[in-house]
Amino acid sequence: MTDKDAVPLESPFTLSGKTAIVTGGGRGIGRAIVQRLASARANVLACDLDRQALEETQASVYHPERIALVCGDLMQPAFPQEIVNAALEAFYSIDIIVNCAGFSWDSVIQKTSDEQFLAMLNIHVVAPFRLLRAASDYLRETAKQEIVSGQRVMRKVVNITSISGTDGNPGQVGYSAGKAGVIGLTKTMAKEWGRYNINVNAVGFGLIQTRMTQPLKPEGKINMGGRDIPIGVQPAMLDTIAAACPLGRIGTSEEAAGAVLFFCSPLSDYVTGEVLICSGGYHF
């Protein structure tokens, strides 16, 4: 084959005209997902607790006008409906929902308070449930109109779980329970919403390079609901996991976002109710 015979490679899909909601879009994997979706020409409503982080996400994409922002606490019952309203006001549609927001608050069970355990359930299971419930009227009614007119328009939900949820992990009783709950939510919604041409899948991450998995330091904390919560991983554990991983390293946020992008794209139109593990082959 000569250069004249070569066919230029083109992207197998575009998300032009689609609107995505991404929770936790201010940092880490959430920011990388926003960037990937924007690069595929989607409009994105990014939400996070940190306004400055959201603005940095918006500034990081080539077409910042494709990004709208809403700042608030997902663990507040009314906020998911605000997110849905903001997406429809900004872009007039909802085609993709990525439930990415989360954090870890770790302890062995005898040291885990009710507040701590419930916080893990609230952010990882209850918040995605509320967001999907808030979006359900728009998604169902729009799909019904499309089906009556003979159209098949596929929409996407991608929930984020973890190998802590699929395998369990000592010291993460709340986090693991929350992430296991995500899988049940995903599989049930895939069965409920298949009739509306909505694919509902989950991506389960292993260890990905974010502020949550940085080496543990005394100053490493996030503030949630007025509480300072330690974040980070013991350096020895990071080294052990990297050595045990078949790929020999910890993943990047961009690699994590690539797995999510697959489920947001037309390439996954006949895939629903599945959990894709993005861990470099590592399991606890």
Coordinates of N, CA and C in Angstrom, one line a residue, residues 120-262:
M120 N -20.8 7.2 53.2 CA -20.4 6.4 52.1 C -21.6 5.9 51.3
L121 N -22.6 5.5 51.9 CA -23.8 5.1 51.2 C -24.5 6.3 50.5
N122 N -24.5 7.4 51.2 CA -25.2 8.6 50.6 C -24.5 9.1 49.3
I123 N -23.2 9.2 49.4 CA -22.5 9.7 48.2 C -22.4 8.7 47.0
H124 N -22.3 7.5 47.4 CA -22.0 6.5 46.3 C -23.3 5.8 45.8
V125 N -24.3 5.7 46.6 CA -25.6 5.0 46.1 C -26.8 6.0 46.1
V126 N -27.0 6.7 47.2 CA -28.2 7.5 47.3 C -28.1 8.7 46.3
A127 N -27.0 9.4 46.2 CA -26.9 10.5 45.3 C -27.1 10.1 43.8
P128 N -26.5 9.0 43.3 CA -26.8 8.5 42.0 C -28.3 8.2 41.8
F129 N -28.8 7.5 42.8 CA -30.2 7.1 42.7 C -31.1 8.4 42.6
R130 N -30.8 9.4 43.4 CA -31.6 10.7 43.3 C -31.5 11.4 42.0
L131 N -30.2 11.4 41.4 CA -30.0 12.0 40.2 C -30.8 11.3 39.0
L132 N -30.7 10.0 39.0 CA -31.4 9.2 38.0 C -32.9 9.4 38.2
R133 N -33.4 9.4 39.4 CA -34.8 9.6 39.6 C -35.2 11.0 39.1
A134 N -34.4 12.0 39.4 CA -34.7 13.4 39.0 C -34.8 13.5 37.5
A135 N -33.9 12.7 36.8 CA -33.9 12.8 35.3 C -34.9 11.9 34.7
S136 N -35.5 11.1 35.4 CA -36.4 10.0 34.8 C -37.5 10.6 34.0
D137 N -38.2 11.6 34.5 CA -39.3 12.1 33.8 C -38.9 12.6 32.4
Y138 N -37.8 13.4 32.3 CA -37.4 13.8 31.0 C -37.0 12.7 30.1
L139 N -36.2 11.7 30.6 CA -35.7 10.6 29.8 C -36.8 9.8 29.3
R140 N -37.7 9.4 30.2 CA -38.8 8.5 29.8 C -39.8 9.2 28.8
E141 N -40.2 10.4 29.1 CA -41.1 11.1 28.2 C -40.5 11.4 26.8
T142 N -39.3 11.8 26.8 CA -38.6 12.0 25.5 C -38.5 10.7 24.7
A143 N -38.1 9.6 25.4 CA -37.9 8.4 24.7 C -39.3 7.9 24.1
K144 N -40.3 8.0 24.9 CA -41.7 7.6 24.4 C -42.0 8.4 23.1
Q145 N -41.8 9.7 23.0 CA -42.1 10.4 21.8 C -41.2 10.0 20.7
E146 N -40.0 9.7 20.9 CA -39.1 9.2 19.8 C -39.5 7.9 19.3
I147 N -39.9 7.0 20.2 CA -40.3 5.6 19.8 C -41.6 5.7 19.0
V148 N -42.5 6.5 19.4 CA -43.8 6.6 18.7 C -43.5 7.2 17.2
S149 N -42.5 8.0 17.1 CA -42.2 8.6 15.8 C -41.3 7.7 15.0
G150 N -40.9 6.5 15.5 CA -40.1 5.5 14.8 C -38.6 5.7 14.9
Q151 N -38.2 6.6 15.9 CA -36.8 6.8 16.1 C -36.2 5.9 17.2
R152 N -35.0 5.5 17.0 CA -34.3 4.8 18.1 C -33.1 5.7 18.5
V153 N -33.2 6.4 19.6 CA -32.2 7.3 20.1 C -31.6 6.7 21.4
M154 N -30.4 6.3 21.4 CA -29.8 5.7 22.5 C -29.2 6.7 23.5
R155 N -29.6 6.6 24.8 CA -29.0 7.4 25.8 C -28.2 6.6 26.8
K156 N -27.4 7.2 27.6 CA -26.4 6.5 28.4 C -26.3 6.9 29.8
V157 N -26.2 5.9 30.7 CA -25.9 6.1 32.1 C -24.7 5.3 32.4
V158 N -23.7 6.0 33.0 CA -22.5 5.3 33.5 C -22.3 5.6 35.0
N159 N -22.4 4.5 35.8 CA -22.1 4.7 37.2 C -20.7 4.2 37.5
I160 N -20.1 4.8 38.5 CA -18.7 4.4 38.9 C -18.7 3.6 40.1
T161 N -18.1 2.4 40.0 CA -17.9 1.5 41.1 C -16.5 1.3 41.3
S162 N -16.1 0.2 42.0 CA -14.7 0.0 42.3 C -14.4 -1.5 42.6
I163 N -13.2 -1.9 42.5 CA -12.9 -3.3 42.8 C -13.1 -3.5 44.4
S164 N -13.2 -2.4 45.1 CA -13.5 -2.5 46.5 C -15.0 -3.0 46.6
G165 N -15.8 -2.6 45.7 CA -17.2 -3.1 45.7 C -17.4 -4.5 45.1
T166 N -16.6 -4.8 44.1 CA -16.7 -6.2 43.6 C -16.0 -7.2 44.4
D167 N -14.9 -6.9 45.0 CA -14.0 -7.8 45.7 C -14.0 -7.6 47.2
G168 N -14.4 -6.4 47.7 CA -14.2 -6.1 49.1 C -12.8 -5.7 49.4
N169 N -12.6 -4.9 50.5 CA -11.2 -4.4 50.8 C -11.2 -4.1 52.3
P170 N -10.3 -4.7 53.0 CA -10.2 -4.5 54.5 C -10.0 -3.0 54.8
G171 N -10.7 -2.5 55.7 CA -10.6 -1.1 56.1 C -11.6 -0.2 55.3
Q172 N -12.4 -0.7 54.4 CA -13.3 0.1 53.6 C -14.7 -0.5 53.7
V173 N -15.2 -0.8 54.9 CA -16.5 -1.4 55.0 C -17.6 -0.5 54.4
G174 N -17.5 0.8 54.6 CA -18.5 1.7 54.1 C -18.4 1.9 52.6
Y175 N -17.1 2.2 52.2 CA -16.9 2.5 50.8 C -17.2 1.3 50.0
S176 N -16.8 0.1 50.4 CA -17.1 -1.2 49.7 C -18.6 -1.4 49.6
A177 N -19.3 -1.2 50.7 CA -20.7 -1.4 50.6 C -21.4 -0.4 49.7
G178 N -21.0 0.8 49.7 CA -21.5 1.8 48.7 C -21.3 1.4 47.3
K179 N -20.0 1.0 47.0 CA -19.7 0.7 45.6 C -20.3 -0.6 45.2
A180 N -20.6 -1.5 46.1 CA -21.3 -2.7 45.7 C -22.8 -2.4 45.4
G181 N -23.3 -1.4 46.2 CA -24.7 -0.9 45.9 C -24.8 -0.3 44.5
V182 N -23.8 0.3 44.0 CA -23.8 0.9 42.7 C -24.1 -0.2 41.7
I183 N -23.5 -1.4 41.9 CA -23.7 -2.4 40.9 C -25.2 -2.9 40.9
G184 N -25.8 -3.0 42.0 CA -27.2 -3.4 42.1 C -28.1 -2.3 41.4
L185 N -27.8 -1.0 41.7 CA -28.5 0.1 41.1 C -28.4 0.0 39.5
T186 N -27.1 -0.3 39.1 CA -26.9 -0.3 37.6 C -27.7 -1.4 37.0
K187 N -27.6 -2.6 37.5 CA -28.3 -3.7 36.9 C -29.8 -3.6 36.9
T188 N -30.3 -3.0 37.9 CA -31.8 -2.8 38.0 C -32.2 -1.8 37.0
M189 N -31.5 -0.7 36.9 CA -31.9 0.4 36.0 C -31.7 0.0 34.5
A190 N -30.8 -0.9 34.3 CA -30.6 -1.4 32.9 C -31.9 -2.2 32.5
K191 N -32.5 -2.9 33.4 CA -33.7 -3.7 33.1 C -34.9 -2.8 33.1
E192 N -35.0 -1.7 33.9 CA -36.1 -0.8 33.9 C -36.1 0.1 32.7
W193 N -34.9 0.5 32.3 CA -34.8 1.6 31.3 C -34.5 1.1 29.9
G194 N -34.3 -0.2 29.7 CA -34.0 -0.8 28.4 C -35.1 -0.4 27.4
R195 N -36.3 -0.4 27.9 CA -37.5 -0.1 27.0 C -37.4 1.3 26.5
Y196 N -36.7 2.2 27.1 CA -36.5 3.6 26.7 C -35.2 3.8 25.9
N197 N -34.6 2.7 25.5 CA -33.3 2.9 24.7 C -32.2 3.6 25.5
I198 N -32.2 3.2 26.8 CA -31.1 3.8 27.7 C -30.2 2.6 28.1
N199 N -28.9 2.8 27.8 CA -27.9 1.8 28.2 C -27.5 2.2 29.6
V200 N -27.5 1.3 30.6 CA -27.0 1.6 31.9 C -25.9 0.6 32.3
N201 N -24.7 1.2 32.5 CA -23.5 0.3 32.8 C -22.7 1.0 33.9
A202 N -21.7 0.2 34.3 CA -20.8 0.7 35.4 C -19.4 0.4 35.0
V203 N -18.5 1.3 35.4 CA -17.1 1.1 35.3 C -16.5 1.0 36.7
G204 N -15.8 -0.1 37.0 CA -15.2 -0.3 38.3 C -13.7 -0.1 38.2
F205 N -13.2 0.9 39.0 CA -11.8 1.2 39.0 C -11.0 0.5 40.0
G206 N -9.8 0.2 39.7 CA -8.7 -0.2 40.6 C -8.1 1.1 41.1
L207 N -6.8 1.0 41.3 CA -6.1 2.2 41.9 C -5.7 3.1 40.7
I208 N -6.3 4.3 40.8 CA -6.1 5.4 39.7 C -5.4 6.6 40.4
Q209 N -4.5 7.2 39.7 CA -3.8 8.3 40.3 C -4.7 9.6 40.4
T210 N -5.1 9.8 41.6 CA -5.9 11.0 41.9 C -5.5 11.5 43.3
R211 N -6.1 12.6 43.8 CA -5.7 13.1 45.1 C -6.2 12.1 46.2
M212 N -7.2 11.2 45.9 CA -7.6 10.2 46.8 C -6.6 9.1 47.0
T213 N -5.8 8.9 46.0 CA -4.8 7.8 46.1 C -3.4 8.3 46.2
Q214 N -3.2 9.6 46.5 CA -1.8 10.1 46.7 C -1.2 9.5 48.0
P215 N 0.1 9.5 48.1 CA 0.7 9.0 49.3 C 0.2 9.7 50.5
L216 N -0.2 9.0 51.6 CA -0.8 9.5 52.8 C 0.2 10.5 53.5
K217 N -0.4 11.7 53.8 CA 0.4 12.7 54.5 C -0.5 13.3 55.5
P218 N 0.1 13.9 56.6 CA -0.8 14.5 57.7 C -1.6 15.6 57.1
E219 N -1.2 16.4 56.2 CA -2.0 17.5 55.6 C -3.0 17.0 54.6
G220 N -3.0 15.8 54.2 CA -3.9 15.3 53.2 C -5.3 15.1 53.7
K221 N -6.1 16.1 53.5 CA -7.5 16.1 54.0 C -8.4 16.7 53.0
I222 N -9.7 16.3 53.0 CA -10.8 17.0 52.3 C -11.8 17.4 53.3
N223 N -12.5 18.5 53.1 CA -13.6 18.9 54.0 C -14.9 18.5 53.4
M224 N -15.7 17.7 54.1 CA -17.0 17.3 53.7 C -18.0 17.5 54.9
G225 N -18.9 18.4 54.6 CA -19.9 18.7 55.6 C -19.4 19.2 56.9
G226 N -18.3 20.0 56.8 CA -17.6 20.6 57.9 C -16.6 19.7 58.6
R227 N -16.4 18.5 58.1 CA -15.5 17.5 58.7 C -14.3 17.4 57.8
D228 N -13.1 17.4 58.5 CA -11.8 17.1 57.7 C -11.6 15.6 57.7
I229 N -11.6 15.1 56.5 CA -11.5 13.6 56.3 C -10.1 13.3 55.7
P230 N -9.3 12.5 56.3 CA -8.0 12.1 55.7 C -8.2 11.4 54.4
I231 N -7.3 11.8 53.4 CA -7.3 11.1 52.2 C -5.9 10.6 51.9
G232 N -5.7 9.6 51.1 CA -4.4 9.1 50.7 C -4.3 7.6 51.0
V233 N -3.2 7.1 50.6 CA -2.9 5.7 50.7 C -1.5 5.5 51.2
Q234 N -1.2 4.6 52.1 CA 0.1 4.3 52.6 C 1.1 4.1 51.4
P235 N 2.2 4.7 51.4 CA 3.2 4.6 50.3 C 3.5 3.1 50.0
A236 N 3.7 2.3 51.1 CA 4.1 0.9 50.9 C 2.9 0.2 50.2
M237 N 1.7 0.5 50.5 CA 0.6 -0.1 49.8 C 0.5 0.2 48.3
L238 N 0.8 1.5 48.0 CA 0.9 1.9 46.6 C 2.0 1.1 45.8
D239 N 3.1 0.9 46.5 CA 4.2 0.1 45.8 C 3.8 -1.3 45.7
T240 N 3.1 -1.9 46.7 CA 2.6 -3.3 46.6 C 1.6 -3.5 45.5
I241 N 0.7 -2.6 45.4 CA -0.4 -2.7 44.4 C 0.3 -2.6 43.0
A242 N 1.1 -1.6 42.8 CA 1.8 -1.4 41.5 C 2.6 -2.7 41.1
A243 N 3.2 -3.3 42.1 CA 4.0 -4.5 41.8 C 3.1 -5.7 41.5
A244 N 2.0 -5.8 42.1 CA 1.0 -6.9 41.9 C 0.2 -6.7 40.7
C245 N 0.1 -5.5 40.1 CA -0.7 -5.3 39.0 C -0.1 -5.9 37.7
P246 N -0.8 -6.6 36.9 CA -0.2 -7.2 35.7 C 0.4 -6.2 34.8
L247 N -0.1 -5.0 34.8 CA 0.5 -3.9 33.9 C 1.6 -3.2 34.6
G248 N 1.8 -3.5 35.9 CA 3.0 -3.0 36.6 C 3.0 -1.6 37.0
R249 N 1.8 -1.0 37.0 CA 1.7 0.4 37.4 C 0.3 0.8 37.8
I250 N 0.1 2.0 38.4 CA -1.2 2.5 38.7 C -1.7 3.3 37.5
G251 N -3.0 3.2 37.3 CA -3.6 3.9 36.2 C -3.7 5.4 36.3
T252 N -3.9 6.0 35.1 CA -4.1 7.5 35.1 C -5.6 7.8 35.0
S253 N -5.9 9.1 35.3 CA -7.2 9.6 35.2 C -7.7 9.5 33.7
E254 N -6.8 9.8 32.8 CA -7.1 9.8 31.4 C -7.5 8.4 30.9
E255 N -6.8 7.4 31.4 CA -7.1 6.0 31.1 C -8.4 5.6 31.7
A256 N -8.7 6.0 32.9 CA -10.0 5.7 33.5 C -11.1 6.3 32.7
A257 N -10.9 7.6 32.3 CA -12.0 8.3 31.5 C -12.2 7.6 30.2
G258 N -11.2 6.9 29.6 CA -11.4 6.2 28.4 C -12.4 5.1 28.5
A259 N -12.3 4.4 29.6 CA -13.3 3.3 29.8 C -14.7 3.8 29.9
V260 N -14.9 5.0 30.6 CA -16.2 5.6 30.7 C -16.7 6.1 29.3
L261 N -15.7 6.7 28.5 CA -16.1 7.2 27.2 C -16.7 6.1 26.3
F262 N -16.2 4.9 26.4 CA -16.8 3.8 25.7 C -18.2 3.6 26.0

